[in-house]
Short mmCIF file of C-alpha atoms in Angstrom, two decimals:
data_model
loop_
_atom_site.label_atom_id
_atom_site.label_comp_id
_atom_site.label_asym_id
_atom_site.label_seq_id
_atom_site.Cartn_x
_atom_site.Cartn_y
_atom_site.Cartn_z
CA MET A 152 4.54 10.95 31.10
CA ASN A 153 7.90 9.29 30.97
CA PRO A 154 8.70 6.81 28.06
CA ILE A 155 8.31 3.23 29.01
CA CYS A 156 11.63 1.82 27.25
CA ASN A 157 14.85 3.16 25.93
CA SER A 158 14.64 2.24 22.36
CA VAL A 159 11.99 1.23 19.76
CA HIS A 160 12.76 -0.58 16.34
CA VAL A 161 9.99 0.05 13.69
CA ARG A 162 9.54 -1.90 10.42
CA VAL A 163 7.34 -0.29 7.84
CA PRO A 164 6.39 -1.72 4.37
CA ALA A 165 6.50 -0.01 1.07
CA THR A 166 3.02 0.50 -0.39
CA SER A 167 1.39 0.84 -3.80
CA ALA A 168 -1.55 2.87 -4.00
CA ASN A 169 -4.33 3.08 -6.69
CA LEU A 170 -3.73 -0.18 -8.49
CA GLY A 171 -5.18 1.13 -11.44
CA SER A 172 -8.99 1.70 -10.91
CA GLY A 173 -8.71 2.48 -7.16
CA PHE A 174 -7.68 6.00 -7.29
CA ASP A 175 -7.09 7.67 -4.05
CA THR A 176 -8.78 4.61 -2.17
CA VAL A 177 -7.03 1.33 -2.67
CA GLY A 178 -3.47 0.42 -1.39
CA LEU A 179 -1.39 -2.68 -1.13
CA ALA A 180 1.57 -3.44 1.25
CA LEU A 181 4.67 -4.82 -0.16
CA ASP A 182 7.18 -7.13 1.43
CA TYR A 183 9.99 -4.50 1.05
CA HIS A 184 10.91 -2.17 4.16
CA ASP A 185 12.62 0.86 5.99
CA GLU A 186 13.69 -0.17 9.11
CA LEU A 187 14.14 2.46 11.74
CA THR A 188 15.61 2.53 15.17
CA PHE A 189 14.80 5.24 17.86
CA THR A 190 17.23 5.21 20.82
CA LEU A 191 16.75 8.05 23.62
CA ASN A 192 19.73 10.00 24.48
CA ASP A 193 21.55 9.12 27.74
CA ASP A 194 21.45 12.90 28.69
CA PRO A 195 17.94 13.96 29.78
CA ASN A 196 18.70 17.57 29.03
CA ASP A 197 19.79 16.68 25.52
CA GLY A 198 16.53 17.13 23.59
CA ILE A 199 17.99 17.13 20.09
CA ALA A 200 17.07 14.70 17.43
CA HIS A 201 20.27 13.05 15.87
CA VAL A 202 19.56 11.47 12.25
CA ILE A 203 21.72 8.82 10.76
CA ILE A 204 20.50 7.52 7.04
CA HIS A 205 21.63 4.62 5.31
CA GLY A 206 20.47 3.58 1.74
CA GLU A 207 17.87 5.81 -0.20
CA GLY A 208 17.93 9.18 0.42
CA ALA A 209 21.14 9.31 2.46
CA ASP A 210 22.42 12.04 0.23
CA THR A 211 19.40 14.04 0.13
CA LEU A 212 17.20 13.87 3.32
CA PRO A 213 17.68 16.29 5.84
CA ARG A 214 19.24 15.09 9.16
CA ASP A 215 17.52 17.66 11.57
CA GLU A 216 14.11 18.53 12.93
CA THR A 217 12.78 19.02 9.46
CA HIS A 218 13.16 15.34 8.81
CA LEU A 219 9.46 13.81 8.16
CA VAL A 220 10.12 11.05 10.46
CA VAL A 221 11.37 13.30 13.28
CA SER A 222 8.64 15.95 12.81
CA THR A 223 5.93 13.32 12.80
CA PHE A 224 7.48 11.72 15.84
CA ARG A 225 7.33 15.08 17.66
CA ARG A 226 3.84 15.60 16.74
CA ALA A 227 2.87 12.15 18.01
CA CYS A 228 4.49 12.29 21.20
CA ALA A 229 2.74 15.42 22.09
CA THR A 230 -0.33 13.62 21.30
CA PHE A 231 0.44 10.69 23.39
CA GLY A 232 1.42 13.01 26.27
CA LEU A 233 5.44 12.64 26.16
CA GLY A 234 7.45 15.46 26.65
CA ARG A 235 10.31 16.54 24.00
CA LEU A 236 12.46 13.63 23.77
CA GLY A 237 16.02 13.49 22.71
CA PHE A 238 17.01 10.75 20.52
CA THR A 239 19.06 9.18 17.64
CA LEU A 240 17.21 8.00 14.62
CA GLU A 241 19.24 5.55 12.72
CA ALA A 242 17.15 4.81 9.51
CA THR A 243 18.05 1.87 6.91
CA ASN A 244 16.10 2.99 3.94
CA ASN A 245 15.09 0.58 1.01
CA ILE A 246 12.00 2.21 -0.19
CA PRO A 247 12.77 4.69 -3.37
CA GLN A 248 11.95 8.04 -2.57
CA ALA A 249 9.55 9.95 -4.82
CA ARG A 250 8.62 7.12 -6.84
CA GLY A 251 5.24 6.06 -5.89
CA MET A 252 6.17 3.32 -3.33
CA GLY A 253 4.85 5.26 -0.11
CA SER A 254 8.15 6.59 1.21
CA SER A 255 6.18 9.58 2.72
CA ALA A 256 3.51 7.40 4.20
CA GLU A 257 6.24 4.98 5.51
CA ALA A 258 8.05 8.09 7.35
CA ILE A 259 4.77 9.26 8.62
CA VAL A 260 3.54 5.79 9.91
CA ALA A 261 7.18 5.10 11.55
CA GLY A 262 7.09 8.14 13.35
CA ILE A 263 3.68 7.89 14.97
CA ALA A 264 4.16 4.14 15.61
CA ALA A 265 7.60 4.72 17.43
CA ALA A 266 5.87 7.41 19.66
CA ALA A 267 3.17 5.04 20.50
CA ALA A 268 5.39 2.22 21.53
CA PHE A 269 7.37 4.73 23.91
CA ALA A 270 4.06 5.81 25.29
CA GLN A 271 1.89 2.95 25.56
CA THR A 272 2.38 -0.64 26.52
CA GLY A 273 0.85 -3.86 24.78
CA ASP A 274 0.14 -4.32 21.21
CA LEU A 275 0.22 -1.18 18.71
CA ASN A 276 -3.03 0.48 18.56
CA ARG A 277 -3.29 0.36 14.66
CA PRO A 278 -6.58 2.44 14.34
CA ALA A 279 -4.92 5.15 16.42
CA VAL A 280 -1.93 5.17 14.28
CA PHE A 281 -3.88 4.96 10.98
CA ASP A 282 -6.20 7.91 12.12
CA MET A 283 -3.27 10.17 12.85
CA ALA A 284 -1.09 9.19 9.97
CA ALA A 285 -3.95 9.72 7.41
CA GLN A 286 -4.86 13.18 8.92
CA ILE A 287 -1.03 14.04 8.61
CA GLU A 288 -0.70 12.54 5.14
CA GLY A 289 -4.14 14.11 4.07
CA HIS A 290 -5.42 11.12 2.08
CA PRO A 291 -5.39 7.61 3.53
CA ASP A 292 -4.68 5.26 0.41
CA ASN A 293 -0.91 4.65 1.38
CA VAL A 294 -0.91 4.84 5.05
CA ALA A 295 -3.78 2.40 5.37
CA PRO A 296 -1.66 -0.63 3.84
CA ALA A 297 1.68 0.43 5.75
CA VAL A 298 -0.47 0.30 9.13
CA PHE A 299 -2.57 -2.69 8.47
CA GLY A 300 -0.86 -4.79 5.70
CA GLY A 301 -2.30 -6.58 2.83
CA LEU A 302 -5.00 -4.80 0.59
CA THR A 303 -6.95 -1.89 1.92
CA VAL A 304 -9.66 0.22 0.82
CA SER A 305 -9.94 3.55 2.67
CA TRP A 306 -12.08 6.56 2.54
CA ASP A 307 -12.98 9.83 4.42
CA PHE A 308 -16.39 9.97 5.75
CA GLU A 309 -17.78 13.34 5.73
CA THR A 310 -20.70 14.17 8.27
CA ALA A 311 -22.90 17.18 8.30
CA GLU A 312 -21.41 20.38 10.05
CA GLY A 313 -21.42 20.10 13.70
CA VAL A 314 -22.05 16.35 13.51
CA GLY A 315 -19.34 14.11 14.68
CA SER A 316 -20.86 10.82 13.89
CA VAL A 317 -23.91 8.96 12.41
CA ALA A 318 -25.71 6.41 14.40
CA VAL A 319 -26.00 2.87 12.88
CA PRO A 320 -28.48 0.27 13.87
CA GLY A 321 -27.12 -2.62 15.76
CA GLY A 322 -23.49 -1.19 15.69
CA GLU A 323 -21.17 1.49 16.74
CA PRO A 324 -21.65 5.10 15.61
CA LEU A 325 -19.77 5.70 12.20
CA HIS A 326 -17.57 8.60 13.00
CA GLY A 327 -16.53 11.32 10.68
CA GLY A 328 -13.06 11.08 9.40
CA PHE A 329 -10.70 8.49 7.74
CA HIS A 330 -11.72 4.62 7.71
CA ALA A 331 -10.09 1.69 6.22
CA VAL A 332 -11.10 -2.21 5.34
CA ASN A 333 -8.39 -4.56 5.07
CA TYR A 334 -9.07 -7.35 2.64
CA PRO A 335 -7.07 -10.89 2.62
CA VAL A 336 -4.65 -11.36 -0.32
CA ASP A 337 -3.84 -14.81 -1.67
CA PRO A 338 -0.08 -15.57 -0.97
CA SER A 339 0.18 -16.65 -4.77
CA ILE A 340 -0.33 -12.96 -5.76
CA THR A 341 3.21 -11.51 -6.31
CA ALA A 342 4.01 -8.10 -7.29
CA ALA A 343 6.73 -7.07 -9.66
CA VAL A 344 7.89 -3.31 -9.21
CA PHE A 345 9.64 -1.67 -11.83
CA VAL A 346 11.88 1.43 -10.52
CA PRO A 347 13.24 3.94 -12.95
CA ASP A 348 16.08 6.31 -12.55
CA TYR A 349 13.95 9.40 -12.48
CA GLU A 350 11.44 10.79 -9.76
CA LEU A 351 8.16 12.52 -10.03
CA SER A 352 6.58 14.37 -7.24
CA THR A 353 2.92 13.55 -6.01
CA GLU A 354 2.00 17.28 -6.42
CA LYS A 355 3.11 17.51 -9.95
CA ALA A 356 1.26 14.30 -10.72
CA ARG A 357 -1.74 15.61 -8.96
CA GLN A 358 -1.72 18.93 -11.10
CA ALA A 359 -1.99 16.92 -14.39
CA LEU A 360 -5.53 15.63 -13.18
CA PRO A 361 -8.50 17.25 -14.76
CA ARG A 362 -11.13 19.16 -12.61
CA GLU A 363 -13.93 17.17 -14.18
CA LEU A 364 -14.45 13.77 -15.66
CA PRO A 365 -16.93 12.01 -18.08
CA TYR A 366 -19.68 10.29 -16.09
CA LYS A 367 -19.00 7.18 -18.29
CA ASP A 368 -15.37 7.13 -16.96
CA ALA A 369 -16.43 7.16 -13.62
CA VAL A 370 -18.67 4.23 -14.10
CA TYR A 371 -15.92 2.39 -15.77
CA ASN A 372 -13.64 2.88 -12.83
CA VAL A 373 -16.12 1.80 -10.36
CA SER A 374 -17.08 -1.25 -12.19
CA ARG A 375 -13.38 -2.19 -12.12
CA VAL A 376 -12.38 -1.35 -8.66
CA GLY A 377 -15.43 -3.66 -7.25
CA LEU A 378 -13.36 -6.46 -8.79
CA LEU A 379 -10.10 -5.98 -6.86
CA PRO A 380 -10.81 -7.81 -3.50
CA ALA A 381 -11.95 -10.96 -5.47
CA ALA A 382 -9.22 -10.75 -8.03
CA MET A 383 -6.56 -10.59 -5.06
CA ASN A 384 -8.15 -13.68 -3.38
CA PRO A 385 -9.50 -16.37 -5.63
CA VAL A 386 -10.80 -18.29 -2.65
CA VAL A 387 -13.83 -15.78 -2.36
CA LEU A 388 -14.85 -16.55 -5.98
CA ALA A 389 -14.46 -20.26 -5.33
CA GLN A 390 -16.87 -20.03 -2.38
CA ALA A 391 -19.28 -18.07 -4.07
CA ALA A 392 -18.97 -20.55 -7.17
CA GLN A 393 -19.77 -23.33 -4.88
CA GLN A 394 -23.00 -21.85 -3.76
CA GLY A 395 -23.85 -20.93 -7.45
CA LYS A 396 -23.49 -17.25 -6.99
CA SER A 397 -20.49 -16.62 -8.98
CA GLY A 398 -19.82 -15.95 -12.85
CA VAL A 399 -16.58 -17.79 -12.59
CA ALA A 400 -16.56 -20.50 -15.34
CA ALA A 401 -15.73 -23.58 -13.78
CA SER A 402 -16.91 -27.34 -14.08
CA PRO A 403 -20.70 -27.95 -13.53
CA ALA A 404 -21.48 -27.31 -9.93
CA GLN A 405 -22.41 -30.29 -7.71
CA ASP A 406 -24.26 -30.17 -4.49
CA ALA A 407 -23.05 -31.91 -1.64
CA ASP A 408 -25.54 -35.05 -2.02
CA ALA A 409 -24.62 -35.47 -5.64
CA CYS A 410 -20.92 -35.21 -4.87
CA ALA A 411 -21.41 -38.08 -2.17
CA CYS A 412 -23.52 -40.22 -4.63
CA ALA A 413 -20.69 -40.09 -7.09
CA GLY A 414 -18.07 -40.79 -4.69
CA GLY A 415 -16.70 -37.30 -4.30
CA THR A 416 -16.73 -34.96 -1.36
CA ARG A 417 -17.71 -31.39 -0.76
CA GLU A 418 -13.89 -30.70 -0.54
CA SER A 419 -13.25 -32.12 -3.79
CA ALA A 420 -15.88 -30.03 -5.48
CA PHE A 421 -14.28 -26.85 -3.55
CA ALA A 422 -11.03 -27.77 -5.18
CA ASP A 423 -12.51 -28.04 -8.45
CA GLU A 424 -14.21 -24.46 -8.09
CA LEU A 425 -10.86 -23.10 -6.36
CA ALA A 426 -8.89 -24.36 -9.37
CA ALA A 427 -11.24 -22.63 -11.88
CA ALA A 428 -11.13 -19.32 -9.79
CA GLN A 429 -7.36 -19.56 -9.53
CA ALA A 430 -7.22 -19.92 -13.52
CA GLN A 431 -9.18 -16.70 -13.84
CA SER A 432 -7.37 -14.72 -11.37
CA ASN A 433 -5.10 -13.08 -13.89
CA ALA A 434 -7.99 -12.37 -16.21
CA LEU A 435 -9.75 -10.50 -13.25
CA LEU A 436 -6.63 -8.72 -12.11
CA PHE A 437 -6.12 -7.48 -15.72
CA THR A 438 -9.60 -6.14 -15.79
CA ALA A 439 -9.53 -4.87 -12.14
CA THR A 440 -6.63 -2.55 -12.89
CA GLN A 441 -8.09 -0.70 -15.80
CA ASP A 442 -8.41 2.92 -15.45
CA LYS A 443 -9.68 5.97 -16.99
CA LEU A 444 -9.34 8.21 -14.15
CA HIS A 445 -5.85 9.24 -13.37
CA GLN A 446 -3.25 7.28 -15.44
CA PRO A 447 -4.39 8.61 -19.12
CA TYR A 448 -3.57 12.21 -17.82
CA ARG A 449 -0.42 11.51 -16.16
CA GLY A 450 1.25 9.54 -18.75
CA ALA A 451 2.71 12.52 -20.39
CA LEU A 452 4.65 13.24 -17.14
CA MET A 453 6.32 9.71 -17.35
CA PRO A 454 6.52 8.45 -21.02
CA PRO A 455 8.94 5.42 -20.00
CA SER A 456 6.68 4.41 -17.46
CA ALA A 457 3.46 4.65 -19.59
CA GLU A 458 5.15 2.84 -22.42
CA LEU A 459 6.06 0.10 -20.18
CA ILE A 460 2.57 -0.31 -18.83
CA ALA A 461 1.30 -0.49 -22.20
CA LEU A 462 3.82 -3.10 -23.24
CA PHE A 463 2.76 -5.27 -20.21
CA ARG A 464 -0.84 -4.77 -20.85
CA SER A 465 -0.53 -5.75 -24.47
CA LYS A 466 0.86 -9.15 -23.09
CA GLY A 467 -2.08 -9.68 -20.98
CA TYR A 468 -0.48 -8.64 -17.66
CA ALA A 469 -2.08 -6.46 -15.01
CA ALA A 470 0.26 -3.48 -15.08
CA ALA A 471 -0.50 0.01 -13.45
CA VAL A 472 1.24 2.99 -12.28
CA SER A 473 2.37 2.68 -8.38
CA GLY A 474 0.75 5.35 -6.78
CA ALA A 475 1.54 8.67 -8.49
CA GLY A 476 4.54 6.95 -10.42
CA PRO A 477 6.79 6.73 -12.04
CA CYS A 478 7.32 3.14 -10.64
CA VAL A 479 5.39 0.62 -12.51
CA LEU A 480 3.41 -2.23 -10.74
CA VAL A 481 2.49 -5.68 -12.29
CA LEU A 482 0.38 -8.07 -10.35
CA HIS A 483 -0.05 -11.80 -11.09
CA TYR A 484 -1.12 -14.92 -9.66
CA GLY A 485 1.54 -17.65 -9.83
CA ASN A 486 5.24 -17.59 -10.69
CA ALA A 487 5.73 -15.46 -13.80
CA ARG A 488 9.00 -13.97 -12.87
CA GLU A 489 11.16 -15.11 -15.90
CA ALA A 490 8.36 -14.12 -18.23
CA ILE A 491 7.84 -10.73 -16.86
CA ASP A 492 11.65 -9.89 -16.85
CA GLN A 493 11.63 -11.19 -20.40
CA ILE A 494 9.09 -8.67 -21.53
CA ALA A 495 11.11 -5.72 -20.00
CA SER A 496 14.34 -7.07 -20.91
CA GLU A 497 14.94 -4.10 -23.19
CA GLN A 498 14.19 -1.73 -20.48
CA LEU A 499 16.23 -3.51 -17.77
CA ALA A 500 19.18 -3.89 -20.17
CA SER A 501 19.07 -0.11 -20.80
CA GLY A 502 20.17 0.46 -17.02
CA HIS A 503 17.39 3.11 -16.52
CA TRP A 504 15.09 0.34 -14.66
CA ARG A 505 15.46 -2.10 -11.90
CA VAL A 506 12.94 -4.56 -10.90
CA LEU A 507 11.78 -5.77 -7.55
CA HIS A 508 9.90 -9.20 -7.32
CA LEU A 509 8.02 -8.84 -4.13
CA PRO A 510 5.37 -10.79 -2.05
CA ILE A 511 2.58 -9.11 -0.57
CA ASN A 512 3.05 -7.94 3.02
CA THR A 513 0.27 -8.91 5.40
CA ALA A 514 1.75 -7.54 8.82
CA GLY A 515 1.88 -3.82 8.28
CA VAL A 516 3.88 -1.81 10.38
CA GLU A 517 5.98 -3.71 13.18
CA ILE A 518 7.37 -2.46 16.47
CA GLU A 519 9.87 -3.88 18.93
CA ARG A 520 10.57 -2.22 22.24
CA ARG A 521 14.14 -2.61 23.43
#
């Protein structure tokens, strides 16, 4: 198969996995990107990959076939039926390396998305990109938000040996392998990511985890992670409260008839419920990011990060390790930029930390054929 275009531009967001309670399952896309352009060589006999790197990793990343983007692109091209292509990869990297912001997931998703764009017309087949990326990465929590954007919960569905899928009444069979669900995020939710001047490998962070955990700690995290989709989207709580099905503390609920008799409207009642849900959003974010499964065991590997998290949480902010660390993620509903920077003023003044104030990305990976 011949490629359908000469050049592809790929834009992939940074991601933050875990979000405290959602260890190895929850991910969030951040509006901070690496941008990569793949341009086919003019000489069809030149099957070499030429790599140009700007920004993060320019002094450390390889510029040959061992580069993760290049090796993933080769693998994806074979899957999509493309031959060995010679090309120039020009990468502008903004995502910090080995800091817990999904740099490896970004590289994998970029390589697969580019190959798909060269091979197939139309919109990007995101489920196919996600499935291949999760298999290469070995876990789906970072690649899911990188592909789909927003808040994602992902999992590996295991079937019995020799069974590829499970029949589900009224729906498509549930196939074995990786899956993801994408949840909406309120645009007023923002992320502050504190980036330190030291690295921590995911492998080393995983080695710090125990082989067994107390049952009560597992229950603790399950009760918290279930709150994340609601905490990230207060309108869901408002809708439930309007129906009398939410524990959100709000003004006494009024049904539509009562509202009409009082000269109010269904819309005004919902606005009251939404305001109440928004007011409690940060409390839910704080609770939803509590964790006993991984952060307590990894803290010794990154004392400055653990101390910064403890500082923010002592002030009531939803802070957690971003991915395997050492970046620190602070989630907040509303504009708290000045307050957040003030809390970490000592760390920022030290020169060992910088902060990125970021919206949540809802687009996921983007491609442009040229």
